[in-house]
């Protein structure tokens, strides 16, 4: 099918913007005239022209009367850049084929309506599943009014991430660990609790060298126990979440180093309030990497949109060994989060399970 072929080309182009377009979606555009591609473009990074404008800019022949294929509805509002629909109309594009409407309420349906009123033929829906999957974080951000949340852990077959003495290096093999680090490129931020920082002094960055943007490192640290020489404090690409119980002198020192800090009055950090504040900062996706207590808190509140569970074929045992998911837990099995749409990857004898919770089990904003 010709239209499907051109939309797949647009999706391939869109992926080139991975990690750089946040909080915008990844979008690709292909302009076709007389059955041939005459221009391609993609959104390279936030603040730069959108995919449609890029395609118009590089077109080597007259685009009047051509068809533009894109994975997302063209924007119709002024943001960091001008609206795309007016440029498409002025250029004389006669038809637009897009996979899905934009979930942003400022855009949804408006772009299509403006184009139709201008006499442009518009069709929506082809490869919608693929388009929504590519920008699943962007859709969740606008539909649930909070960041997309994925949890990730590496465990033994009995769900332990460390022995009773705290030994955890290494449960999974090197191939699995390398893949786990690469996952960070798919998320705007990675998040851990202070216990993980104190125990492991993690880097929380991408493998080097990399063509992707480093994710923001978010540390939940109610009392500000973080050592000033921690790897996560190697630069300013970090956000500390603390409370009024934070160490005052350390707070002053961190502010001198221009480290971003959010502080709450209560000793316990409210995840709902935190996610609302992160939404206001336009953080659209978070990879929660640990530890067990932090992951458990997200699971307890059913604030989970995706899971990456790495398993090694070993059994650790022991009730004092550290579990991948702690928190309060559930009392009734019917309350358990049931994951579906499962897929698997193998790394020699290690494997990764990727899944999504059943929609009815996860909180949905009343604002929808």
Short mmCIF file of C-alpha atoms in Angstrom, two decimals:
data_model
loop_
_atom_site.label_atom_id
_atom_site.label_comp_id
_atom_site.label_asym_id
_atom_site.label_seq_id
_atom_site.Cartn_x
_atom_site.Cartn_y
_atom_site.Cartn_z
CA UNK A 1 0.00 0.00 0.00
CA UNK A 2 1.57 3.27 -1.15
CA UNK A 3 0.28 5.45 1.69
CA UNK A 4 1.52 2.98 4.30
CA UNK A 5 4.97 2.95 2.71
CA UNK A 6 5.30 6.73 2.90
CA UNK A 7 4.01 6.86 6.48
CA UNK A 8 6.58 4.25 7.50
CA UNK A 9 9.23 6.49 6.00
CA UNK A 10 7.89 9.36 8.13
CA UNK A 11 8.05 7.17 11.25
CA UNK A 12 11.67 6.23 10.49
CA UNK A 13 12.56 9.88 10.16
CA UNK A 14 10.75 10.75 13.39
CA UNK A 15 12.91 8.32 15.38
CA UNK A 16 15.99 10.38 14.53
CA UNK A 17 14.80 12.98 17.04
CA UNK A 18 14.90 10.52 19.95
CA UNK A 19 15.85 12.22 23.24
CA UNK A 20 16.30 15.64 21.60
CA UNK A 21 12.71 16.73 20.94
CA UNK A 22 11.43 16.53 24.55
CA UNK A 23 8.96 17.84 25.60
CA UNK A 24 7.83 17.84 21.97
CA UNK A 25 6.91 14.64 20.13
CA UNK A 26 9.09 12.88 17.58
CA UNK A 27 7.70 13.70 14.14
CA UNK A 28 8.76 12.92 10.59
CA UNK A 29 7.36 14.26 7.32
CA UNK A 30 7.58 13.09 3.72
CA UNK A 31 6.36 15.15 0.74
CA UNK A 32 5.29 13.12 -2.31
CA UNK A 33 4.44 14.35 -5.80
CA UNK A 34 3.48 12.15 -8.75
CA UNK A 35 4.26 9.08 -6.66
CA UNK A 36 7.82 10.16 -5.83
CA UNK A 37 9.35 11.54 -2.65
CA UNK A 38 10.54 15.08 -3.27
CA UNK A 39 11.39 16.07 0.33
CA UNK A 40 11.90 14.64 3.80
CA UNK A 41 12.18 16.26 7.19
CA UNK A 42 12.06 15.52 10.89
CA UNK A 43 11.90 17.48 14.13
CA UNK A 44 15.54 17.57 15.18
CA UNK A 45 15.26 19.09 18.62
CA UNK A 46 13.02 21.29 20.73
CA UNK A 47 13.08 24.90 19.57
CA UNK A 48 14.02 24.02 15.99
CA UNK A 49 11.54 23.88 13.07
CA UNK A 50 9.00 21.07 13.07
CA UNK A 51 9.18 18.16 10.64
CA UNK A 52 6.76 19.67 8.11
CA UNK A 53 8.70 22.94 7.93
CA UNK A 54 11.98 21.06 7.52
CA UNK A 55 10.52 19.07 4.63
CA UNK A 56 9.24 22.25 2.94
CA UNK A 57 12.64 23.89 3.42
CA UNK A 58 14.64 21.12 1.71
CA UNK A 59 12.20 20.47 -1.15
CA UNK A 60 14.09 20.61 -4.45
CA UNK A 61 10.98 21.09 -6.59
CA UNK A 62 7.64 22.88 -6.38
CA UNK A 63 5.49 21.28 -3.65
CA UNK A 64 2.23 22.74 -4.93
CA UNK A 65 -0.32 19.95 -5.43
CA UNK A 66 1.74 17.41 -3.49
CA UNK A 67 0.84 15.14 -0.54
CA UNK A 68 2.50 15.36 2.84
CA UNK A 69 2.73 12.23 5.01
CA UNK A 70 3.38 12.59 8.73
CA UNK A 71 2.94 10.52 11.87
CA UNK A 72 1.24 13.32 13.83
CA UNK A 73 -1.31 16.03 13.14
CA UNK A 74 0.39 19.29 12.06
CA UNK A 75 0.40 21.91 14.82
CA UNK A 76 -1.94 24.88 14.71
CA UNK A 77 -0.72 27.03 17.60
CA UNK A 78 2.19 29.28 18.43
CA UNK A 79 4.63 27.63 20.80
CA UNK A 80 8.41 27.74 20.57
CA UNK A 81 7.90 27.87 16.79
CA UNK A 82 5.10 29.19 14.51
CA UNK A 83 2.15 26.93 13.58
CA UNK A 84 2.85 24.50 10.74
CA UNK A 85 -0.62 24.47 9.16
CA UNK A 86 -0.38 27.99 7.72
CA UNK A 87 2.96 27.22 6.07
CA UNK A 88 1.51 24.05 4.53
CA UNK A 89 -1.48 25.96 3.18
CA UNK A 90 0.69 28.75 1.73
CA UNK A 91 2.97 26.18 0.10
CA UNK A 92 0.02 24.68 -1.77
CA UNK A 93 0.06 21.19 -0.23
CA UNK A 94 -3.15 19.62 -1.53
CA UNK A 95 -3.39 16.56 0.71
CA UNK A 96 -2.15 15.48 4.12
CA UNK A 97 -2.07 11.93 5.43
CA UNK A 98 -1.33 11.67 9.16
CA UNK A 99 -1.41 8.69 11.48
CA UNK A 100 -3.01 10.26 14.52
CA UNK A 101 -4.37 13.45 16.02
CA UNK A 102 -2.19 15.36 18.46
CA UNK A 103 -3.20 14.65 22.11
CA UNK A 104 -2.25 18.19 23.13
CA UNK A 105 -5.59 19.98 23.78
CA UNK A 106 -4.12 23.13 22.18
CA UNK A 107 -3.80 21.22 18.92
CA UNK A 108 -6.06 18.17 18.88
CA UNK A 109 -8.29 18.36 15.82
CA UNK A 110 -7.67 22.08 15.27
CA UNK A 111 -4.89 21.55 12.78
CA UNK A 112 -7.00 19.17 10.75
CA UNK A 113 -10.00 21.53 10.81
CA UNK A 114 -7.94 24.53 9.66
CA UNK A 115 -6.45 22.51 6.81
CA UNK A 116 -9.85 21.22 5.69
CA UNK A 117 -11.35 24.71 5.74
CA UNK A 118 -8.51 25.82 3.48
CA UNK A 119 -9.41 23.11 0.99
CA UNK A 120 -6.67 20.64 1.91
CA UNK A 121 -7.74 17.01 1.84
CA UNK A 122 -6.86 15.32 5.15
CA UNK A 123 -6.99 11.69 6.23
CA UNK A 124 -6.17 10.40 9.73
CA UNK A 125 -5.71 6.93 11.22
CA UNK A 126 -3.33 4.88 9.09
CA UNK A 127 -0.57 3.31 11.25
CA UNK A 128 -2.09 4.98 14.30
CA UNK A 129 -0.93 2.18 16.65
CA UNK A 130 2.68 2.57 15.51
CA UNK A 131 2.51 6.35 15.76
CA UNK A 132 1.10 6.31 19.28
CA UNK A 133 3.71 3.75 20.39
CA UNK A 134 6.54 5.94 19.10
CA UNK A 135 5.29 8.89 21.15
CA UNK A 136 3.71 6.97 24.05
CA UNK A 137 5.26 9.32 26.59
CA UNK A 138 3.94 12.42 24.80
CA UNK A 139 0.42 10.95 24.67
CA UNK A 140 0.43 10.00 28.34
CA UNK A 141 1.78 13.42 29.35
CA UNK A 142 -1.18 15.19 27.73
CA UNK A 143 -3.88 12.61 28.46
CA UNK A 144 -3.04 11.81 32.10
CA UNK A 145 -1.59 15.23 32.90
CA UNK A 146 1.61 13.72 34.28
CA UNK A 147 4.87 12.21 33.01
CA UNK A 148 4.92 8.73 31.47
CA UNK A 149 6.43 6.42 34.12
CA UNK A 150 8.42 3.27 33.40
CA UNK A 151 9.94 1.14 36.15
CA UNK A 152 13.09 -0.89 35.62
CA UNK A 153 14.87 -3.46 37.76
CA UNK A 154 17.30 -6.36 37.44
CA UNK A 155 16.52 -9.33 39.66
CA UNK A 156 17.02 -12.99 40.40
CA UNK A 157 14.26 -15.44 39.52
CA UNK A 158 12.82 -14.96 43.01
CA UNK A 159 12.65 -11.19 42.56
CA UNK A 160 15.68 -10.16 44.63
CA UNK A 161 17.94 -7.26 43.63
CA UNK A 162 20.53 -7.86 46.37
CA UNK A 163 21.50 -10.46 48.94
CA UNK A 164 20.81 -10.03 52.63
CA UNK A 165 24.28 -8.47 52.95
CA UNK A 166 23.48 -5.95 50.22
CA UNK A 167 25.60 -7.52 47.47
CA UNK A 168 24.11 -6.75 44.04
CA UNK A 169 27.02 -6.57 41.55
CA UNK A 170 26.26 -8.20 39.31
CA UNK A 171 22.97 -10.09 39.18
CA UNK A 172 22.48 -9.79 35.40
CA UNK A 173 25.13 -10.27 32.74
CA UNK A 174 27.04 -7.54 30.90
CA UNK A 175 24.88 -7.64 27.76
CA UNK A 176 21.73 -7.12 29.81
CA UNK A 177 23.33 -4.26 31.74
CA UNK A 178 24.48 -2.54 28.56
CA UNK A 179 20.97 -2.75 27.13
CA UNK A 180 19.54 -1.38 30.39
CA UNK A 181 21.81 1.67 30.18
CA UNK A 182 20.72 2.30 26.59
CA UNK A 183 17.09 2.45 27.74
CA UNK A 184 17.85 5.77 29.43
CA UNK A 185 18.02 7.47 26.03
CA UNK A 186 14.29 6.81 25.61
CA UNK A 187 13.39 8.84 28.71
CA UNK A 188 13.70 12.50 29.52
CA UNK A 189 14.64 11.72 33.13
CA UNK A 190 15.85 8.85 35.29
CA UNK A 191 14.83 8.69 38.94
CA UNK A 192 16.23 6.89 41.98
CA UNK A 193 15.91 7.14 45.74
CA UNK A 194 18.74 8.30 47.98
CA UNK A 195 19.42 4.76 49.26
CA UNK A 196 20.48 3.75 45.76
CA UNK A 197 22.86 6.70 45.59
CA UNK A 198 24.36 5.96 49.02
CA UNK A 199 24.79 2.25 48.31
CA UNK A 200 25.85 2.17 44.64
CA UNK A 201 27.01 5.71 43.78
CA UNK A 202 25.44 5.22 40.32
CA UNK A 203 26.34 7.23 37.21
CA UNK A 204 22.78 7.20 35.80
CA UNK A 205 24.04 8.37 32.43
CA UNK A 206 24.25 6.94 28.94
CA UNK A 207 27.04 4.80 27.57
CA UNK A 208 29.77 6.99 26.13
CA UNK A 209 30.15 8.10 23.42
CA UNK A 210 26.51 8.59 22.46
CA UNK A 211 24.48 10.61 19.98
CA UNK A 212 21.61 10.97 22.43
CA UNK A 213 20.91 13.63 25.01
CA UNK A 214 21.74 12.75 28.60
CA UNK A 215 18.57 12.32 30.70
CA UNK A 216 17.92 14.52 33.69
CA UNK A 217 18.88 12.73 36.93
CA UNK A 218 16.18 13.02 39.62
CA UNK A 219 17.10 12.00 43.17
CA UNK A 220 14.52 11.60 45.95
CA UNK A 221 16.39 12.65 49.08
CA UNK A 222 14.08 13.87 51.91
CA UNK A 223 16.89 14.68 54.36
CA UNK A 224 19.53 15.60 51.77
CA UNK A 225 21.93 12.83 52.71
CA UNK A 226 23.55 12.81 49.28
CA UNK A 227 27.38 12.96 49.40
CA UNK A 228 28.70 16.03 47.59
CA UNK A 229 31.14 13.85 45.65
CA UNK A 230 28.40 11.55 44.28
CA UNK A 231 28.63 10.76 40.57
CA UNK A 232 25.12 12.07 40.03
CA UNK A 233 26.35 15.53 41.09
CA UNK A 234 29.09 15.59 38.42
CA UNK A 235 27.27 18.41 36.59
CA UNK A 236 24.07 20.46 36.77
CA UNK A 237 21.92 18.00 34.83
CA UNK A 238 20.33 16.86 38.08
CA UNK A 239 17.25 17.67 40.14
CA UNK A 240 17.20 16.96 43.88
CA UNK A 241 13.85 16.40 45.57
CA UNK A 242 14.03 17.08 49.29
CA UNK A 243 12.07 18.46 52.24
CA UNK A 244 12.30 21.02 55.03
CA UNK A 245 14.20 18.33 56.97
CA UNK A 246 17.19 18.69 54.62
CA UNK A 247 20.67 19.37 55.98
CA UNK A 248 20.91 23.18 55.89
CA UNK A 249 24.63 23.53 55.24
CA UNK A 250 24.55 20.99 52.46
CA UNK A 251 21.56 22.77 50.97
CA UNK A 252 23.55 26.02 50.84
CA UNK A 253 26.51 24.31 49.22
CA UNK A 254 24.36 22.66 46.55
CA UNK A 255 22.70 25.97 45.73
CA UNK A 256 26.14 27.53 45.32
CA UNK A 257 26.83 24.83 42.73
CA UNK A 258 23.60 25.75 40.91
CA UNK A 259 22.05 22.35 41.53
CA UNK A 260 18.28 22.49 40.97
CA UNK A 261 16.28 21.59 44.08
CA UNK A 262 12.58 21.13 44.82
CA UNK A 263 11.77 21.19 48.54
CA UNK A 264 8.54 20.15 50.26
CA UNK A 265 7.36 20.89 53.79
CA UNK A 266 6.35 17.35 54.72
CA UNK A 267 9.06 14.84 55.65
CA UNK A 268 7.64 12.35 53.16
CA UNK A 269 7.68 13.26 49.47
CA UNK A 270 4.26 13.07 47.83
CA UNK A 271 4.61 11.38 44.45
CA UNK A 272 1.43 12.94 43.11
CA UNK A 273 2.60 16.42 44.02
CA UNK A 274 6.06 15.69 42.65
CA UNK A 275 4.67 14.48 39.32
CA UNK A 276 2.54 17.59 39.08
CA UNK A 277 5.61 19.76 39.62
CA UNK A 278 7.59 17.75 37.05
CA UNK A 279 4.73 18.19 34.58
CA UNK A 280 4.97 21.95 35.07
CA UNK A 281 8.68 21.64 34.24
CA UNK A 282 7.66 19.82 31.03
CA UNK A 283 9.22 16.50 32.01
CA UNK A 284 7.20 14.09 29.88
CA UNK A 285 8.83 10.76 30.77
CA UNK A 286 10.66 9.17 33.70
CA UNK A 287 12.54 5.88 34.03
CA UNK A 288 12.38 4.82 37.69
CA UNK A 289 15.46 2.69 38.34
CA UNK A 290 15.32 2.01 42.06
CA UNK A 291 15.67 1.01 44.63
CA UNK A 292 13.01 -1.43 45.73
CA UNK A 293 11.36 1.01 48.11
CA UNK A 294 11.14 3.78 45.54
CA UNK A 295 9.77 1.47 42.86
CA UNK A 296 7.35 0.05 45.45
CA UNK A 297 5.99 3.52 46.21
CA UNK A 298 5.17 4.06 42.52
CA UNK A 299 3.58 0.60 42.29
CA UNK A 300 1.53 1.16 45.46
CA UNK A 301 -0.02 4.25 43.87
CA UNK A 302 -0.36 2.49 40.51
CA UNK A 303 1.77 5.16 38.93
CA UNK A 304 3.21 2.80 36.34
CA UNK A 305 2.84 2.92 32.55
CA UNK A 306 5.50 0.40 31.54
CA UNK A 307 7.82 -2.17 33.07
CA UNK A 308 11.28 -3.40 32.15
CA UNK A 309 12.08 -6.45 34.29
CA UNK A 310 15.50 -8.04 33.74
CA UNK A 311 15.98 -11.53 35.15
CA UNK A 312 19.02 -13.71 35.75
CA UNK A 313 18.60 -17.52 36.13
CA UNK A 314 19.67 -17.55 39.78
CA UNK A 315 17.83 -17.81 43.09
CA UNK A 316 19.07 -15.67 45.98
CA UNK A 317 16.53 -16.54 48.67
CA UNK A 318 16.24 -15.25 52.21
CA UNK A 319 13.54 -13.07 53.69
CA UNK A 320 16.12 -10.38 54.45
CA UNK A 321 17.33 -10.20 50.86
CA UNK A 322 16.25 -7.00 49.09
CA UNK A 323 13.20 -7.26 46.84
CA UNK A 324 12.90 -5.50 43.49
CA UNK A 325 9.56 -4.01 44.56
CA UNK A 326 8.96 -3.13 48.21
CA UNK A 327 6.49 -0.51 49.39
CA UNK A 328 3.31 -1.41 51.26
CA UNK A 329 2.17 -4.07 48.82
CA UNK A 330 -1.37 -5.33 48.34
CA UNK A 331 -3.73 -7.33 50.54
CA UNK A 332 -5.84 -8.87 47.78
CA UNK A 333 -4.52 -10.48 44.61
CA UNK A 334 -7.29 -8.77 42.65
CA UNK A 335 -5.53 -5.49 43.40
CA UNK A 336 -2.28 -6.60 41.76
CA UNK A 337 -1.17 -4.76 38.63
CA UNK A 338 -1.64 -7.17 35.74
CA UNK A 339 0.79 -6.55 32.90
CA UNK A 340 -0.17 -7.28 29.31
CA UNK A 341 1.14 -6.68 25.77
CA UNK A 342 4.23 -8.57 26.87
CA UNK A 343 7.41 -8.90 24.86
CA UNK A 344 10.72 -10.60 25.68
CA UNK A 345 14.38 -10.15 24.85
CA UNK A 346 17.18 -12.61 25.60
CA UNK A 347 20.75 -11.81 26.57
CA UNK A 348 22.30 -15.27 26.58
CA UNK A 349 20.73 -16.89 29.67
CA UNK A 350 19.32 -13.57 30.97
CA UNK A 351 16.02 -12.20 29.73
CA UNK A 352 14.02 -9.00 29.77
CA UNK A 353 10.25 -8.78 30.13
CA UNK A 354 8.61 -5.63 28.82
CA UNK A 355 4.95 -4.99 29.53
CA UNK A 356 2.15 -2.51 30.06
CA UNK A 357 -0.46 -2.57 32.84
CA UNK A 358 -4.07 -3.15 31.92
CA UNK A 359 -5.52 0.35 31.38
CA UNK A 360 -8.34 -0.05 33.87
CA UNK A 361 -5.85 -0.68 36.69
CA UNK A 362 -3.91 2.54 36.34
CA UNK A 363 -5.06 5.94 37.55
CA UNK A 364 -6.40 8.26 34.88
CA UNK A 365 -6.69 11.98 35.46
CA UNK A 366 -10.19 13.28 36.15
CA UNK A 367 -9.31 16.11 33.80
CA UNK A 368 -9.70 13.81 30.78
#
